[in-house]
Amino acid sequence: VDSATFQWSGTDDIPWGLTYATKLDNNDWTAFSSNTSLSLTNLSDGLHTFSVKAKDYVGNEDATPATRTFEIHTAPEDVTNLRSQSYDTSLVFSWDHSANKYGDLAGYKVYFNGDMQGVTLPTTQNTYEASGLSPNTIYTFKVIAFDINGNESAGVSMTAVTNLNNPANVTVSPYCGMVTLIWSAVEYTD
């Protein structure tokens, strides 16, 4: 979440004449207006201070603006360098860890072959093995990073293919200066 919405009201002897100015962090005050709410978007991670002050119809400004301090937590950075190693009945996925710029990374979730539940992994783990697979088959994989607030990165995806089975019934017939190899073919399937 990178946004915040604020609402306020004021009281005065003549309330219909109140106008308000706002500011975020150390920015300048806005011009006075009759608005009593404001939505802020695209805020950076970290602590922020929102302030609002009133001015009456005569021009007297509030000497003690109302302030609220709040914290923005956006999703952690995605993992990088996602790659796979293929075997005939397994795939091993690995990646470089999320940059964890704000130090709030809580773990990773991996989604294999359309699994909607996913598997949660600790922040120290950057590999995942899927086994018991069919040879020569395409599989999908996605890994996301999530933080202590439950914010999730967009995720990084890839497809990987298991290897063909090794040829069966291999026979070797040695001869002087040469070798004859014979095997049963492995059938490719789409």
Coordinates of N, CA and C in Angstrom, one line a residue:
V1 N 0.9 -1.2 0.0 CA 0.0 0.0 0.0 C 0.9 1.2 0.0
D2 N 0.7 2.1 -1.0 CA 1.5 3.3 -1.1 C 0.7 4.6 -1.1
S3 N -0.5 4.5 -0.4 CA -1.4 5.7 -0.3 C -2.0 5.8 1.1
A4 N -2.5 7.0 1.3 CA -3.2 7.3 2.6 C -4.2 8.4 2.3
T5 N -5.3 8.3 3.0 CA -6.4 9.3 2.9 C -6.7 9.9 4.3
F6 N -6.8 11.2 4.3 CA -7.1 11.9 5.5 C -8.4 12.7 5.4
Q7 N -9.1 12.8 6.5 CA -10.3 13.7 6.6 C -10.2 14.5 7.9
W8 N -10.7 15.7 7.9 CA -10.6 16.5 9.1 C -11.8 17.5 9.1
S9 N -12.0 18.1 10.2 CA -13.0 19.2 10.4 C -12.4 20.2 11.4
G10 N -13.0 21.3 11.4 CA -12.6 22.4 12.3 C -13.8 23.1 13.0
T11 N -13.5 23.8 14.0 CA -14.6 24.5 14.7 C -14.1 26.0 14.9
D12 N -15.0 26.9 14.8 CA -14.7 28.3 15.0 C -16.0 29.0 15.4
D13 N -16.0 30.2 15.8 CA -17.2 31.0 16.1 C -18.1 31.0 14.9
I14 N -17.5 31.2 13.7 CA -18.2 31.2 12.5 C -17.6 30.1 11.6
P15 N -18.1 28.8 11.7 CA -17.5 27.7 11.0 C -17.6 27.7 9.5
W16 N -18.5 28.5 9.0 CA -18.6 28.5 7.5 C -17.5 29.2 6.8
G17 N -16.7 29.9 7.6 CA -15.5 30.7 7.0 C -14.2 30.0 7.1
L18 N -14.2 28.7 7.6 CA -12.9 28.0 7.7 C -12.4 27.5 6.4
T19 N -11.1 27.7 6.2 CA -10.4 27.0 5.1 C -9.2 26.3 5.7
Y20 N -8.6 25.4 4.9 CA -7.5 24.5 5.4 C -6.3 24.5 4.4
A21 N -5.2 24.3 5.0 CA -3.9 24.1 4.2 C -3.3 22.8 4.8
T22 N -2.7 22.1 3.9 CA -2.1 20.8 4.3 C -0.6 20.7 3.9
K23 N 0.1 19.8 4.5 CA 1.5 19.6 4.0 C 1.9 18.1 4.4
L24 N 2.7 17.6 3.6 CA 3.3 16.2 3.8 C 4.8 16.4 4.1
D25 N 5.2 15.8 5.2 CA 6.6 15.8 5.6 C 7.1 17.3 5.6
N26 N 8.2 17.5 5.0 CA 8.9 18.9 5.0 C 8.5 19.7 3.8
N27 N 7.5 19.3 3.0 CA 7.1 20.1 1.9 C 6.4 21.4 2.3
D28 N 6.2 22.3 1.3 CA 5.5 23.5 1.6 C 4.1 23.3 1.9
W29 N 3.4 24.2 2.6 CA 2.0 24.2 2.8 C 1.3 24.4 1.5
T30 N 0.2 23.7 1.3 CA -0.7 24.0 0.1 C -1.4 25.3 0.3
A31 N -2.0 25.8 -0.7 CA -2.9 26.9 -0.6 C -4.1 26.6 0.2
F32 N -4.7 27.5 0.9 CA -5.9 27.3 1.7 C -7.1 27.0 0.8
S33 N -7.9 26.0 1.2 CA -9.2 25.7 0.5 C -10.2 25.2 1.4
S34 N -11.4 25.0 1.0 CA -12.5 24.4 1.8 C -12.5 22.9 1.9
N35 N -11.6 22.3 1.2 CA -11.5 20.8 1.2 C -11.3 20.3 2.6
T36 N -12.0 19.2 3.0 CA -11.8 18.6 4.3 C -11.4 17.1 4.2
S37 N -10.8 16.8 3.0 CA -10.2 15.4 2.9 C -9.1 15.5 1.8
L38 N -8.2 14.5 1.8 CA -7.1 14.5 0.9 C -6.6 13.0 0.8
S39 N -6.5 12.6 -0.5 CA -5.9 11.3 -0.7 C -4.5 11.5 -1.3
L40 N -3.5 10.8 -0.7 CA -2.1 10.9 -1.1 C -1.7 9.6 -1.7
T41 N -1.1 9.6 -2.9 CA -0.7 8.4 -3.6 C 0.7 8.3 -3.9
N42 N 1.2 7.2 -4.3 CA 2.6 7.0 -4.7 C 3.6 7.4 -3.6
L43 N 3.3 7.1 -2.4 CA 4.1 7.5 -1.3 C 5.3 6.5 -1.2
S44 N 6.4 7.0 -0.8 CA 7.6 6.1 -0.6 C 7.5 5.4 0.7
D45 N 8.2 4.2 0.8 CA 8.2 3.5 2.1 C 8.8 4.3 3.2
G46 N 8.3 4.1 4.4 CA 8.9 4.7 5.6 C 7.9 5.6 6.3
L47 N 8.4 6.4 7.3 CA 7.5 7.3 8.1 C 7.3 8.6 7.3
H48 N 6.0 9.0 7.5 CA 5.6 10.3 6.9 C 4.8 11.1 8.0
T49 N 4.8 12.4 7.8 CA 4.0 13.2 8.7 C 3.1 14.1 7.9
F50 N 1.8 14.0 8.1 CA 0.8 14.8 7.5 C 0.3 15.9 8.5
S51 N 0.2 17.1 8.0 CA -0.2 18.2 8.8 C -1.4 19.0 8.1
V52 N -2.3 19.5 9.0 CA -3.4 20.4 8.4 C -3.6 21.5 9.4
K53 N -3.8 22.7 8.9 CA -4.1 23.9 9.7 C -5.2 24.6 9.1
A54 N -5.9 25.3 10.0 CA -7.1 26.1 9.6 C -6.8 27.6 9.6
K55 N -7.7 28.3 8.8 CA -7.6 29.7 8.7 C -9.1 30.2 8.7
D56 N -9.4 31.2 9.6 CA -10.8 31.7 9.7 C -11.0 32.7 8.6
Y57 N -12.2 33.2 8.5 CA -12.6 34.2 7.5 C -11.9 35.5 7.6
V58 N -11.3 35.8 8.8 CA -10.6 37.1 9.0 C -9.1 36.9 8.6
G59 N -8.7 35.7 8.5 CA -7.3 35.4 8.1 C -6.4 34.9 9.2
N60 N -7.0 34.6 10.4 CA -6.2 34.1 11.5 C -5.9 32.6 11.2
E61 N -4.6 32.3 11.2 CA -4.2 30.9 11.0 C -3.9 30.2 12.3
D62 N -4.3 28.9 12.3 CA -4.1 28.0 13.4 C -2.6 27.9 13.7
A63 N -2.2 28.3 15.0 CA -0.8 28.2 15.3 C -0.3 26.8 15.7
T64 N -1.2 25.9 15.9 CA -0.8 24.5 16.3 C -1.5 23.5 15.3
P65 N -1.0 23.3 14.1 CA -1.6 22.4 13.2 C -1.7 21.0 13.7
A66 N -2.7 20.3 13.3 CA -2.9 18.9 13.6 C -2.0 18.1 12.8
T67 N -1.3 17.1 13.4 CA -0.3 16.3 12.6 C -0.6 14.8 12.9
R68 N -0.3 14.0 12.0 CA -0.4 12.6 12.1 C 0.8 12.0 11.5
T69 N 1.5 11.1 12.2 CA 2.6 10.4 11.6 C 2.1 9.0 11.3
F70 N 2.5 8.5 10.1 CA 2.1 7.2 9.6 C 3.2 6.6 8.8
E71 N 3.1 5.3 8.6 CA 4.2 4.5 7.9 C 3.6 3.8 6.7
I72 N 4.4 3.9 5.6 CA 4.0 3.2 4.4 C 4.9 2.0 4.2
H73 N 4.2 0.9 3.9 CA 5.0 -0.3 3.6 C 4.5 -0.8 2.2
T74 N 5.4 -0.8 1.3 CA 5.0 -1.3 -0.1 C 5.6 -2.7 -0.2
A75 N 5.3 -3.4 -1.2 CA 5.8 -4.8 -1.4 C 7.3 -4.8 -1.6
P76 N 7.9 -5.9 -1.1 CA 9.4 -6.0 -1.3 C 9.8 -6.2 -2.8
E77 N 11.0 -6.0 -3.1 CA 11.5 -6.2 -4.4 C 11.4 -7.7 -4.8
D78 N 11.2 -7.9 -6.1 CA 11.2 -9.3 -6.6 C 12.5 -9.9 -6.5
V79 N 12.5 -11.3 -6.6 CA 13.8 -12.0 -6.7 C 14.3 -11.7 -8.1
T80 N 15.6 -12.0 -8.3 CA 16.2 -11.9 -9.6 C 16.9 -13.2 -10.0
N81 N 17.3 -13.2 -11.2 CA 18.0 -14.3 -11.8 C 17.4 -15.7 -11.5
L82 N 16.1 -15.8 -11.8 CA 15.4 -17.1 -11.6 C 15.9 -18.1 -12.7
R83 N 16.2 -19.3 -12.3 CA 16.8 -20.3 -13.2 C 16.3 -21.7 -12.8
S84 N 16.5 -22.7 -13.6 CA 16.1 -24.0 -13.3 C 17.2 -25.0 -13.8
Q85 N 17.2 -26.1 -13.1 CA 18.0 -27.3 -13.6 C 17.0 -28.4 -13.8
S86 N 17.2 -29.1 -15.0 CA 16.2 -30.1 -15.4 C 16.8 -31.5 -15.2
Y87 N 16.0 -32.4 -14.8 CA 16.3 -33.8 -14.7 C 15.1 -34.5 -15.3
D88 N 15.2 -35.9 -15.4 CA 14.0 -36.5 -16.1 C 12.8 -36.5 -15.2
T89 N 12.9 -36.6 -13.9 CA 11.6 -36.6 -13.1 C 11.6 -35.5 -12.0
S90 N 12.5 -34.5 -12.2 CA 12.5 -33.4 -11.2 C 13.0 -32.1 -11.9
L91 N 12.7 -31.0 -11.2 CA 13.2 -29.7 -11.6 C 13.7 -29.0 -10.3
V92 N 14.8 -28.3 -10.4 CA 15.3 -27.6 -9.2 C 15.4 -26.1 -9.7
F93 N 14.6 -25.3 -9.0 CA 14.6 -23.8 -9.3 C 15.4 -23.1 -8.2
S94 N 16.1 -22.1 -8.7 CA 16.9 -21.3 -7.8 C 16.8 -19.8 -8.2
W95 N 17.2 -18.9 -7.3 CA 17.1 -17.5 -7.6 C 18.0 -16.7 -6.7
D96 N 18.2 -15.5 -7.0 CA 18.9 -14.5 -6.1 C 17.9 -13.9 -5.2
H97 N 18.2 -13.7 -4.0 CA 17.3 -13.2 -3.0 C 16.8 -11.8 -3.4
S98 N 15.6 -11.5 -2.8 CA 15.0 -10.1 -2.9 C 16.0 -9.1 -2.3
A99 N 16.1 -7.9 -2.8 CA 17.0 -6.9 -2.3 C 16.7 -6.6 -0.9
N100 N 15.5 -6.7 -0.4 CA 15.0 -6.5 0.9 C 15.5 -5.1 1.4
K101 N 15.2 -4.1 0.6 CA 15.7 -2.7 0.8 C 15.3 -2.2 2.2
Y102 N 14.1 -2.6 2.7 CA 13.6 -2.0 3.9 C 13.8 -3.0 5.1
G103 N 14.4 -4.1 4.9 CA 14.7 -5.0 6.0 C 13.5 -5.7 6.6
D104 N 12.4 -5.8 5.8 CA 11.1 -6.3 6.4 C 10.7 -7.6 5.6
L105 N 11.6 -8.2 4.9 CA 11.2 -9.4 4.1 C 10.9 -10.5 5.1
A106 N 9.8 -11.2 4.9 CA 9.3 -12.3 5.8 C 9.5 -13.7 5.1
G107 N 9.6 -13.7 3.8 CA 9.8 -15.0 3.2 C 9.4 -15.0 1.7
Y108 N 9.3 -16.2 1.1 CA 9.0 -16.3 -0.3 C 7.8 -17.3 -0.4
K109 N 7.0 -17.2 -1.4 CA 6.0 -18.1 -1.8 C 6.3 -18.6 -3.2
V110 N 6.2 -19.9 -3.3 CA 6.4 -20.5 -4.7 C 5.2 -21.2 -5.1
Y111 N 4.9 -21.1 -6.4 CA 3.7 -21.7 -7.0 C 4.2 -22.5 -8.2
F112 N 3.9 -23.8 -8.1 CA 4.4 -24.8 -9.1 C 3.2 -25.3 -9.9
N113 N 3.3 -25.2 -11.2 CA 2.4 -25.8 -12.1 C 0.9 -25.5 -11.8
G114 N 0.6 -24.3 -11.6 CA -0.7 -23.8 -11.4 C -1.3 -24.0 -10.0
D115 N -0.5 -24.4 -9.1 CA -0.9 -24.5 -7.7 C -1.3 -23.1 -7.2
M116 N -2.5 -23.0 -6.7 CA -3.0 -21.7 -6.2 C -2.6 -21.4 -4.7
Q117 N -2.4 -22.5 -4.0 CA -2.0 -22.3 -2.6 C -0.6 -21.8 -2.4
G118 N 0.3 -22.4 -3.1 CA 1.7 -22.0 -3.0 C 2.3 -22.7 -1.7
V119 N 3.6 -22.6 -1.7 CA 4.4 -23.2 -0.6 C 5.2 -22.0 -0.1
T120 N 5.2 -21.8 1.3 CA 5.9 -20.7 1.9 C 7.3 -21.2 2.3
L121 N 8.3 -20.4 1.9 CA 9.7 -20.7 2.2 C 10.3 -19.5 3.1
P122 N 11.3 -19.9 3.9 CA 11.9 -18.8 4.8 C 12.8 -17.9 3.9
T123 N 13.2 -16.8 4.5 CA 14.0 -15.8 3.8 C 15.3 -16.3 3.4
T124 N 15.8 -17.3 4.1 CA 17.2 -17.9 3.9 C 17.2 -18.9 2.7
Q125 N 16.0 -19.3 2.3 CA 16.0 -20.3 1.2 C 15.8 -19.7 -0.1
N126 N 16.6 -20.1 -1.1 CA 16.4 -19.6 -2.5 C 16.5 -20.7 -3.5
T127 N 16.0 -21.9 -3.1 CA 15.9 -23.0 -4.0 C 14.6 -23.7 -3.7
Y128 N 14.0 -24.4 -4.7 CA 12.8 -25.2 -4.6 C 12.9 -26.4 -5.6
E129 N 12.7 -27.6 -5.1 CA 12.8 -28.8 -5.9 C 11.4 -29.4 -6.1
A130 N 11.0 -29.6 -7.3 CA 9.7 -30.3 -7.6 C 10.1 -31.7 -8.1
S131 N 9.6 -32.7 -7.5 CA 10.0 -34.1 -7.9 C 8.8 -34.9 -8.2
G132 N 9.1 -36.2 -8.7 CA 8.0 -37.0 -9.1 C 7.3 -36.6 -10.3
L133 N 8.0 -35.9 -11.2 CA 7.4 -35.3 -12.4 C 7.5 -36.3 -13.6
S134 N 6.8 -36.0 -14.6 CA 6.8 -36.8 -15.8 C 8.0 -36.3 -16.7
P135 N 8.7 -37.2 -17.3 CA 9.8 -36.8 -18.2 C 9.2 -36.0 -19.4
N136 N 10.1 -35.2 -20.0 CA 9.8 -34.4 -21.2 C 8.4 -33.7 -21.1
T137 N 8.3 -32.9 -20.0 CA 7.0 -32.2 -19.8 C 7.3 -30.8 -19.3
I138 N 6.5 -29.9 -19.8 CA 6.6 -28.4 -19.5 C 5.9 -28.2 -18.2
Y139 N 6.5 -27.4 -17.3 CA 5.9 -27.0 -16.0 C 6.1 -25.5 -15.8
T140 N 5.2 -24.9 -15.1 CA 5.3 -23.5 -14.8 C 5.7 -23.3 -13.3
F141 N 6.4 -22.2 -13.1 CA 6.9 -21.9 -11.7 C 6.9 -20.4 -11.5
K142 N 6.5 -20.0 -10.3 CA 6.5 -18.5 -10.0 C 7.0 -18.4 -8.5
V143 N 7.8 -17.4 -8.3 CA 8.2 -17.1 -6.9 C 7.9 -15.6 -6.6
I144 N 7.3 -15.4 -5.4 CA 7.1 -14.0 -5.0 C 7.8 -13.8 -3.6
A145 N 8.1 -12.6 -3.3 CA 8.6 -12.2 -2.0 C 7.5 -11.5 -1.3
F146 N 7.4 -11.7 0.1 CA 6.4 -11.0 0.9 C 7.1 -10.5 2.1
D147 N 6.5 -9.4 2.7 CA 7.1 -8.8 3.8 C 6.3 -9.1 5.1
I148 N 6.7 -8.5 6.2 CA 6.1 -8.8 7.5 C 4.6 -8.2 7.6
N149 N 4.3 -7.3 6.7 CA 2.9 -6.8 6.6 C 2.0 -7.5 5.6
G150 N 2.5 -8.6 5.0 CA 1.8 -9.3 4.0 C 1.8 -8.7 2.6
N151 N 2.5 -7.7 2.4 CA 2.6 -7.1 1.0 C 3.4 -8.1 0.2
E152 N 3.0 -8.4 -1.1 CA 3.6 -9.3 -1.9 C 4.2 -8.6 -3.2
S153 N 5.3 -9.0 -3.6 CA 5.9 -8.5 -4.9 C 5.1 -9.1 -6.0
A154 N 5.3 -8.5 -7.2 CA 4.6 -9.0 -8.4 C 4.9 -10.5 -8.7
G155 N 6.1 -10.9 -8.5 CA 6.5 -12.2 -8.7 C 7.3 -12.4 -10.0
V156 N 8.1 -13.4 -10.1 CA 8.9 -13.7 -11.3 C 8.5 -15.1 -11.7
S157 N 8.2 -15.3 -13.0 CA 7.8 -16.6 -13.5 C 8.7 -17.2 -14.6
M158 N 8.6 -18.5 -14.7 CA 9.3 -19.1 -15.8 C 8.6 -20.5 -16.1
T159 N 9.0 -21.0 -17.3 CA 8.6 -22.4 -17.6 C 9.9 -23.2 -17.7
A160 N 9.8 -24.5 -17.3 CA 10.9 -25.4 -17.4 C 10.4 -26.7 -18.0
V161 N 11.3 -27.5 -18.5 CA 11.0 -28.8 -19.1 C 11.8 -29.8 -18.5
T162 N 11.2 -30.9 -18.1 CA 12.0 -32.1 -17.6 C 12.7 -32.7 -18.8
N163 N 13.8 -33.4 -18.5 CA 14.5 -34.1 -19.6 C 13.8 -35.4 -20.1
L164 N 14.2 -35.8 -21.3 CA 13.8 -37.1 -21.7 C 14.4 -38.2 -20.9
N165 N 13.8 -39.4 -20.8 CA 14.4 -40.5 -20.2 C 15.7 -40.9 -20.9
N166 N 16.6 -41.5 -20.2 CA 17.8 -42.0 -20.8 C 17.4 -43.2 -21.7
P167 N 18.1 -43.4 -22.8 CA 17.8 -44.6 -23.6 C 17.9 -45.9 -22.8
A168 N 17.1 -46.8 -23.2 CA 17.1 -48.1 -22.5 C 17.8 -49.2 -23.3
N169 N 18.1 -50.3 -22.7 CA 18.7 -51.5 -23.4 C 20.0 -51.1 -24.1
V170 N 20.9 -50.4 -23.5 CA 22.1 -50.0 -24.1 C 23.1 -51.2 -24.1
T171 N 23.6 -51.5 -25.3 CA 24.6 -52.6 -25.3 C 25.9 -52.0 -26.0
V172 N 27.0 -52.5 -25.6 CA 28.3 -52.0 -26.1 C 29.0 -53.2 -26.6
S173 N 29.4 -53.1 -27.9 CA 30.2 -54.2 -28.5 C 31.6 -53.7 -28.9
P174 N 32.6 -54.0 -28.2 CA 33.9 -53.5 -28.5 C 34.6 -54.3 -29.7
Y175 N 35.2 -53.6 -30.5 CA 36.0 -54.2 -31.6 C 37.3 -53.5 -31.7
C176 N 38.2 -54.0 -32.4 CA 39.6 -53.5 -32.5 C 39.5 -52.1 -33.2
G177 N 39.7 -51.0 -32.4 CA 39.7 -49.7 -32.9 C 38.4 -49.0 -33.0
M178 N 37.3 -49.7 -32.5 CA 36.0 -49.1 -32.6 C 35.0 -49.7 -31.5
V179 N 33.9 -49.1 -31.3 CA 32.9 -49.6 -30.4 C 31.6 -49.4 -31.1
T180 N 30.7 -50.4 -31.0 CA 29.4 -50.3 -31.5 C 28.4 -50.1 -30.3
L181 N 27.6 -49.1 -30.4 CA 26.5 -48.9 -29.4 C 25.2 -49.1 -30.0
I182 N 24.3 -49.8 -29.2 CA 23.0 -50.1 -29.7 C 22.0 -49.8 -28.5
W183 N 20.9 -49.1 -28.7 CA 20.0 -48.8 -27.6 C 18.6 -48.7 -28.2
S184 N 17.6 -48.8 -27.2 CA 16.2 -48.6 -27.6 C 15.9 -47.1 -27.6
A185 N 15.3 -46.6 -28.6 CA 15.0 -45.1 -28.7 C 14.0 -44.7 -27.6
V186 N 14.2 -43.4 -27.3 CA 13.3 -42.8 -26.3 C 12.3 -42.0 -27.2
E187 N 11.0 -42.2 -27.0 CA 10.0 -41.5 -27.7 C 9.7 -40.1 -27.2
Y188 N 9.7 -39.1 -28.1 CA 9.4 -37.7 -27.7 C 7.9 -37.6 -27.8
T189 N 7.3 -37.0 -26.8 CA 5.9 -36.7 -26.8 C 5.7 -35.2 -26.6
D190 N 4.7 -34.7 -27.2 CA 4.3 -33.2 -27.0 C 3.6 -33.1 -25.7

